[in-house]
PDB file of C-alpha atoms and ligand atoms in Angstrom:
ATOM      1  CA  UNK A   1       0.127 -11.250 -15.578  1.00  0.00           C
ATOM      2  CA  UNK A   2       3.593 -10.556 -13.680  1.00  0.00           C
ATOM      3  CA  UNK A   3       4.905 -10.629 -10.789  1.00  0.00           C
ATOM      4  CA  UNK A   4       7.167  -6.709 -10.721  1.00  0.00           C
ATOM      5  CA  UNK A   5       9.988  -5.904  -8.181  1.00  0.00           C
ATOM      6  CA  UNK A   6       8.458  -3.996  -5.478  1.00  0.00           C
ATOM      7  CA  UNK A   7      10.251  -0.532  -4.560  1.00  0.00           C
ATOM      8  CA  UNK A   8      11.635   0.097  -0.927  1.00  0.00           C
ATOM      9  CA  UNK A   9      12.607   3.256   0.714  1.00  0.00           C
ATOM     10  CA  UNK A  10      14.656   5.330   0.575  1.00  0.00           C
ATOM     11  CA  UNK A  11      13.656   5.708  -3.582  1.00  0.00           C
ATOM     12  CA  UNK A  12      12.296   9.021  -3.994  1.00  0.00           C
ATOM     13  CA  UNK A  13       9.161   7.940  -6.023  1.00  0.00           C
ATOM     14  CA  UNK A  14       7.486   6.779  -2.990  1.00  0.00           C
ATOM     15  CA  UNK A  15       7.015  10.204  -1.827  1.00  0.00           C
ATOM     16  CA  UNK A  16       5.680  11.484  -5.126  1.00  0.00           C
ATOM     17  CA  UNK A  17       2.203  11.971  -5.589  1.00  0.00           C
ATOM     18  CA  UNK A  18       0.082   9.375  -8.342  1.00  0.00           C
ATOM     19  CA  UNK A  19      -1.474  11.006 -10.926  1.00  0.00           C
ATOM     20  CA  UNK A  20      -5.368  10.032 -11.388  1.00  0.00           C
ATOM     21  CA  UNK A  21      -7.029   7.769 -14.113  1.00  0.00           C
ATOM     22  CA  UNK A  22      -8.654   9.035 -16.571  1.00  0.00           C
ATOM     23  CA  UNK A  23      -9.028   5.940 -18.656  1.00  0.00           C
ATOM     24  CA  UNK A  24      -9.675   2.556 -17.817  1.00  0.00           C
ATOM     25  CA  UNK A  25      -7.163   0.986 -20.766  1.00  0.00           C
ATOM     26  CA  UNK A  26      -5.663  -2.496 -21.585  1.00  0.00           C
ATOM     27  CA  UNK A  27      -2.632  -1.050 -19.557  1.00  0.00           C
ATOM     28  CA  UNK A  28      -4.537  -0.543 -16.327  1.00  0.00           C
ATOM     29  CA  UNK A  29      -6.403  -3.390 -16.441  1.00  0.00           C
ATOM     30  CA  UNK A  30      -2.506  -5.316 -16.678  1.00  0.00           C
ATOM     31  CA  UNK A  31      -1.221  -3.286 -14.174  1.00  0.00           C
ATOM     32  CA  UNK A  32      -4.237  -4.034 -11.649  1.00  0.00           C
ATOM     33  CA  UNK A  33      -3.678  -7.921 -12.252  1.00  0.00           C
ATOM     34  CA  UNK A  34       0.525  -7.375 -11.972  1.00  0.00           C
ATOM     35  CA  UNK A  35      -0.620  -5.631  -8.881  1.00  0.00           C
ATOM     36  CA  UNK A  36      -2.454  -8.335  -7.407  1.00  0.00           C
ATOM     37  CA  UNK A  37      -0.151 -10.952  -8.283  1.00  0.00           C
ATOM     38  CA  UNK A  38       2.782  -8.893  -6.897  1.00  0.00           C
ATOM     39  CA  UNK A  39       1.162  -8.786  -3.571  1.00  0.00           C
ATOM     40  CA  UNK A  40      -0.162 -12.112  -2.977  1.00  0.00           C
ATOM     41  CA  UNK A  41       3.374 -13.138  -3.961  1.00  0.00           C
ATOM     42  CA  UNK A  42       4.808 -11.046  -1.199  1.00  0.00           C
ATOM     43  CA  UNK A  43       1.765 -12.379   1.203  1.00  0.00           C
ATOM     44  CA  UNK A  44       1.102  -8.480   1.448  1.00  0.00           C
ATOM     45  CA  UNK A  45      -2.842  -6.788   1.910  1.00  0.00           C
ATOM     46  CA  UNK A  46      -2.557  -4.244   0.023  1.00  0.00           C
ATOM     47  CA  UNK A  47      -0.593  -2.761  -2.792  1.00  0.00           C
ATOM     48  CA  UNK A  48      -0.543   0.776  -4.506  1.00  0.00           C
ATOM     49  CA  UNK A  49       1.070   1.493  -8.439  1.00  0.00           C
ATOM     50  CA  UNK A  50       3.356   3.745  -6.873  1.00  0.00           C
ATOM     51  CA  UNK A  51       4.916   0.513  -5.097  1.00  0.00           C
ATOM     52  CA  UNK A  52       6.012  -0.885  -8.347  1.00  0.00           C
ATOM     53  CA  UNK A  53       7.030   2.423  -9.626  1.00  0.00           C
ATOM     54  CA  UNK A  54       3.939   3.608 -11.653  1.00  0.00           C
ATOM     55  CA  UNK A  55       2.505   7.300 -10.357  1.00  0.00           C
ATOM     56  CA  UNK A  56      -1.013   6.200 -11.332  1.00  0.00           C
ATOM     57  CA  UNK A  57      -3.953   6.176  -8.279  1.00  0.00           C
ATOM     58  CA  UNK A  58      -4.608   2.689  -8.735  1.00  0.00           C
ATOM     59  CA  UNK A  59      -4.384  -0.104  -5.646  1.00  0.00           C
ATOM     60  CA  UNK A  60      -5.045  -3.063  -4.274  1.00  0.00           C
ATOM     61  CA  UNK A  61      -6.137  -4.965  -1.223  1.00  0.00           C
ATOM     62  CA  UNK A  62      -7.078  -8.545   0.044  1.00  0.00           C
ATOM     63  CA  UNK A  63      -7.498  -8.726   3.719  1.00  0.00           C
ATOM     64  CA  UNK A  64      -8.999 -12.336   3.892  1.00  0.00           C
ATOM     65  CA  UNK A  65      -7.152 -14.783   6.131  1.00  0.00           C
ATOM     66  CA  UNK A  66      -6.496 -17.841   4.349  1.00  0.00           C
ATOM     67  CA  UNK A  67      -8.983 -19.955   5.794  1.00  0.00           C
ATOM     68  CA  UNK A  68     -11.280 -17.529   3.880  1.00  0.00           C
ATOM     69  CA  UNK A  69     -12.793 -16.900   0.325  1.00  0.00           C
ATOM     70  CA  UNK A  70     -10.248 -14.468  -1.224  1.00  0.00           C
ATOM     71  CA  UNK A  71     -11.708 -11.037  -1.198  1.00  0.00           C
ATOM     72  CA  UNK A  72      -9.552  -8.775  -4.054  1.00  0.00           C
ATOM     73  CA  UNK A  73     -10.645  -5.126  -4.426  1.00  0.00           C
ATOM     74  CA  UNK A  74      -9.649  -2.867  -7.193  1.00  0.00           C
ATOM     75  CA  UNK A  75      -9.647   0.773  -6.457  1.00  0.00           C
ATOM     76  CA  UNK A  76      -9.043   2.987  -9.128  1.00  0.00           C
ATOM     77  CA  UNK A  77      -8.930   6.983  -8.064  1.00  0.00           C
ATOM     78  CA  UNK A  78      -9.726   5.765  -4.501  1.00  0.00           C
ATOM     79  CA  UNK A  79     -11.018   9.275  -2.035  1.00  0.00           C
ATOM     80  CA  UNK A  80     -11.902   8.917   1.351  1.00  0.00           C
ATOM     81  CA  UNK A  81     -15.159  10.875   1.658  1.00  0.00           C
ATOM     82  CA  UNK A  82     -15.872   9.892   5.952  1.00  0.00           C
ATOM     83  CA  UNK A  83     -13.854   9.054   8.316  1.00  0.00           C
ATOM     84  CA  UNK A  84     -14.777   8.226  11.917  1.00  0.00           C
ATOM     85  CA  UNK A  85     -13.995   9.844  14.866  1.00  0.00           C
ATOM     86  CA  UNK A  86     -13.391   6.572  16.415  1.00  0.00           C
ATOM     87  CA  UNK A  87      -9.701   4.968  15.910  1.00  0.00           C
ATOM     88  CA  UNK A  88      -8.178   1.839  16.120  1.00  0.00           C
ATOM     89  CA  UNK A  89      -4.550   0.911  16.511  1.00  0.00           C
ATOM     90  CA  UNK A  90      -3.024  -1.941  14.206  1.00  0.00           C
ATOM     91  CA  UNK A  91       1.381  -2.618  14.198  1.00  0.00           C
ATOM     92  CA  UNK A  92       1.196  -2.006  10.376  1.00  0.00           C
ATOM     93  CA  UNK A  93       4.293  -2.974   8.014  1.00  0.00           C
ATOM     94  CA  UNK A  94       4.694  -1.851   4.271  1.00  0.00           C
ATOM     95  CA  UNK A  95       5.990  -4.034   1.691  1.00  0.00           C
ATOM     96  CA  UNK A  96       7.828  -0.924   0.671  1.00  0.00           C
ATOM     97  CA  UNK A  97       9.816  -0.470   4.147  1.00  0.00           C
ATOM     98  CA  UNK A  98      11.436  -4.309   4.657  1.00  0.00           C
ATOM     99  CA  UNK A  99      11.333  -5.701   8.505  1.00  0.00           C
ATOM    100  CA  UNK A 100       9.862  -2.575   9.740  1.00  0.00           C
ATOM    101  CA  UNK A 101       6.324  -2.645  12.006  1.00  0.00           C
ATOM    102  CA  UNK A 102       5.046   0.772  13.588  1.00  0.00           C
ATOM    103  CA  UNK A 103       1.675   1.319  16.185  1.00  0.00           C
ATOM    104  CA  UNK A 104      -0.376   3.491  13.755  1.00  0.00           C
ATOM    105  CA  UNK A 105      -3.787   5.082  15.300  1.00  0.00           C
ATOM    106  CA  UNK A 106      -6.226   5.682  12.655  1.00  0.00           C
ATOM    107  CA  UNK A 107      -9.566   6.929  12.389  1.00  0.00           C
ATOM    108  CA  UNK A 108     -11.406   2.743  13.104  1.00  0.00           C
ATOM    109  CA  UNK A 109     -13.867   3.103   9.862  1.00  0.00           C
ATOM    110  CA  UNK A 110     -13.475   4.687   6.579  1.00  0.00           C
ATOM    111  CA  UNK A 111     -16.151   5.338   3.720  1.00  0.00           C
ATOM    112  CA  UNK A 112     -14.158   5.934   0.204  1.00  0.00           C
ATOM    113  CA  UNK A 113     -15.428   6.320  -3.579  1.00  0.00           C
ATOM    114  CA  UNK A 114     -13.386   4.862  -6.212  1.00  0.00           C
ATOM    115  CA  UNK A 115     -13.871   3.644  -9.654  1.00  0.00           C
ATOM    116  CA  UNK A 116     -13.635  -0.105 -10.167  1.00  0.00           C
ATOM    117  CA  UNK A 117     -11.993  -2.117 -12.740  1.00  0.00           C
ATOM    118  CA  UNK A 118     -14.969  -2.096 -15.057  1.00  0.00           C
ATOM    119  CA  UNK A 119     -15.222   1.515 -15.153  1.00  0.00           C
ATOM    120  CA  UNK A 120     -17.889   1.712 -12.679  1.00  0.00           C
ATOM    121  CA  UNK A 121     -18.369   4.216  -9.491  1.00  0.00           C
ATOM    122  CA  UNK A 122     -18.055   2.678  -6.173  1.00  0.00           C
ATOM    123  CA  UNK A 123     -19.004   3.178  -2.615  1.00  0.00           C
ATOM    124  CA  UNK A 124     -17.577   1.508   0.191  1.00  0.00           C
ATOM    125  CA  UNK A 125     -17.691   1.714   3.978  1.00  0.00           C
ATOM    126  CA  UNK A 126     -14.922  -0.193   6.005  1.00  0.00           C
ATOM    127  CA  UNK A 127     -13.685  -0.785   9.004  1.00  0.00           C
ATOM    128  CA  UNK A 128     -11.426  -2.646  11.217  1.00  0.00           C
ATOM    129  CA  UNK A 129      -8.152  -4.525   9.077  1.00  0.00           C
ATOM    130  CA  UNK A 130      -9.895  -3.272   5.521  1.00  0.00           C
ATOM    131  CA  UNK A 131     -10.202   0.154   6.543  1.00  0.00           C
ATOM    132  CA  UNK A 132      -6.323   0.710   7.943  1.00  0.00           C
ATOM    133  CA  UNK A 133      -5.211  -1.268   4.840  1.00  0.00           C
ATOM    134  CA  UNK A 134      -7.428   1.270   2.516  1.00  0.00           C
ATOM    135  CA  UNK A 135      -6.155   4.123   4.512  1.00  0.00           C
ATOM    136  CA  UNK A 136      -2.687   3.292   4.291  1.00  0.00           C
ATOM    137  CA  UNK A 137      -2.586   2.395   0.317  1.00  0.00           C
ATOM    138  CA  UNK A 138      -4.065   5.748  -0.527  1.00  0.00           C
ATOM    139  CA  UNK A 139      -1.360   7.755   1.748  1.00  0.00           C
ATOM    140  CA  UNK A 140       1.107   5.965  -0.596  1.00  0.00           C
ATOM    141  CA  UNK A 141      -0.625   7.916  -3.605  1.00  0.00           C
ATOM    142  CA  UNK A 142      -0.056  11.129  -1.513  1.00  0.00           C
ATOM    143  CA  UNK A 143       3.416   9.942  -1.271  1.00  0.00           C
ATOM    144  CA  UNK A 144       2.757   9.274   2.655  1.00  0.00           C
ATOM    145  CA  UNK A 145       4.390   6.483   4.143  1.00  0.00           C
ATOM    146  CA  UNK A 146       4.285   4.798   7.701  1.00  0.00           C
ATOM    147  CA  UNK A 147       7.648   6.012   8.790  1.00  0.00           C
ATOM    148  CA  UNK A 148       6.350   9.404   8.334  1.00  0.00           C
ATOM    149  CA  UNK A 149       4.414   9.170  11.711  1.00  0.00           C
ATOM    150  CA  UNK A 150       7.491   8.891  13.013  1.00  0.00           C
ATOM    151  CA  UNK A 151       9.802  11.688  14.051  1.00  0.00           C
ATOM    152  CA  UNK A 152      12.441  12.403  12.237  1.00  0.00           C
ATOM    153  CA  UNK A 153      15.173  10.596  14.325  1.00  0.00           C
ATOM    154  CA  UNK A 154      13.445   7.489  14.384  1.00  0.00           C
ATOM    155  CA  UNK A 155      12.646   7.847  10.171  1.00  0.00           C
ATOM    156  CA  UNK A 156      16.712   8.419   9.771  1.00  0.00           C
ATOM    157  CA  UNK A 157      17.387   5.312  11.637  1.00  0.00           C
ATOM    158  CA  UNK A 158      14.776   2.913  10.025  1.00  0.00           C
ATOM    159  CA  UNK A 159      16.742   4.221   6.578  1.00  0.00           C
ATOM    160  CA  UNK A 160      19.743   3.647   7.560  1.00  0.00           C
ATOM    161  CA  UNK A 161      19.015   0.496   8.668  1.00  0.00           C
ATOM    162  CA  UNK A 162      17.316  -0.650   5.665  1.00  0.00           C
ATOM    163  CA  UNK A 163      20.110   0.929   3.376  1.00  0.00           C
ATOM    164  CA  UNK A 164      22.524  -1.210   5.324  1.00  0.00           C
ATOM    165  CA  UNK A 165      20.555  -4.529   4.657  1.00  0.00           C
ATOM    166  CA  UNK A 166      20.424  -3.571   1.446  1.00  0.00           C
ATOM    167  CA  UNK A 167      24.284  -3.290   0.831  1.00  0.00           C
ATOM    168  CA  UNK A 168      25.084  -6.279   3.002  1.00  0.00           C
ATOM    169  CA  UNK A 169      25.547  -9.393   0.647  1.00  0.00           C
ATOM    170  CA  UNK A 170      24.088 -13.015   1.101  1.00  0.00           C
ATOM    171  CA  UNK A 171      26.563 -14.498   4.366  1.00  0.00           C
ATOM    172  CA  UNK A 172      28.249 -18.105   3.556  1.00  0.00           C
ATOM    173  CA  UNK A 173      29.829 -20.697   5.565  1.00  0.00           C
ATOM    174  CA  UNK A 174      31.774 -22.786   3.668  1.00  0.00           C
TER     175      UNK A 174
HETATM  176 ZN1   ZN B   1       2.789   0.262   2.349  1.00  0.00          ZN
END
């Protein structure tokens, strides 16, 4: 297990679209515990492949608070097969866009089919934090990302801005 250097915008591979499993390997298996790792290193809820710069429709998600049990789910080839007509609003942030929160309305509960880790098929029905969190890791397999609710003047800036922190070096007083 690893922790792997999570990929922020502007990188093109975050809009590219993740390639399904057909497979369940030694390689996926790694990858699904480099993804967990990787995101309960970053104290994130979610993670997709795509994140660390693999284009395979794998992710991850823990929504537990930490009083709780932990609660990892695998979802391998994830589809969302109902979504309500109901919606609920959250301030989501991506561990792919640093320092960044956006008001995202989505549909409030989400039933999706995905394989699990052991190869087997999977139904579940969400709602509230786990269904937003579900919803938003499989947009990052269709290469969608928050600041793409955005318009485009607002998107520009948010890149900018991140490019910028990204050039800027540590600042020392000496
Ligand atoms: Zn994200």
């Amino acid at each position: 297990m690893s922790i792997k250097e999570i990929i922020t915008v502007p990188d093109e591979i975050l809009k590219k679209i993740s390639e399904p499993i057909e497979k369940i390997g030694n390689n996926e298996k790694k990858l699904i515990d480099d993804l967990f790792d990787t995101m309960y290193n970053s104290n994130g809820i979610g993670l997709a492949a795509v994140q660390v710069g693999i284009l395979k429709r794998i992710l991850v998600v823990d929504v537990s608070t930490e009083n709780e049990k932990s609660q990892p789910i695998a979802l391998i080839n994830p589809v969302i097969i109902n979504l309500s007509n109901d919606t609920s609003v959250y301030e989501e942030g991506c561990l792919s866009i640093p320092e960044t929160f956006i008001e995202i309305e989505r549909p409030k509960i989400c039933e999706v089919e995905y394989i699990d880790k052991k190869g087997l098929k999977k139904n579940l029905k969400c709602d509230g934090l786990l269904s937003t969190c579900i919803q938003h890791e499989i947009n990052h397999l269709d290469g969608k990302l928050i600041i793409d609710h955005l318009s485009k003047l607002k998107k520009d800036f948010i890149i900018k801005k991140i490019s910028k922190i990204k050039r800027n070096p540590d600042r020392i007083v000496v």
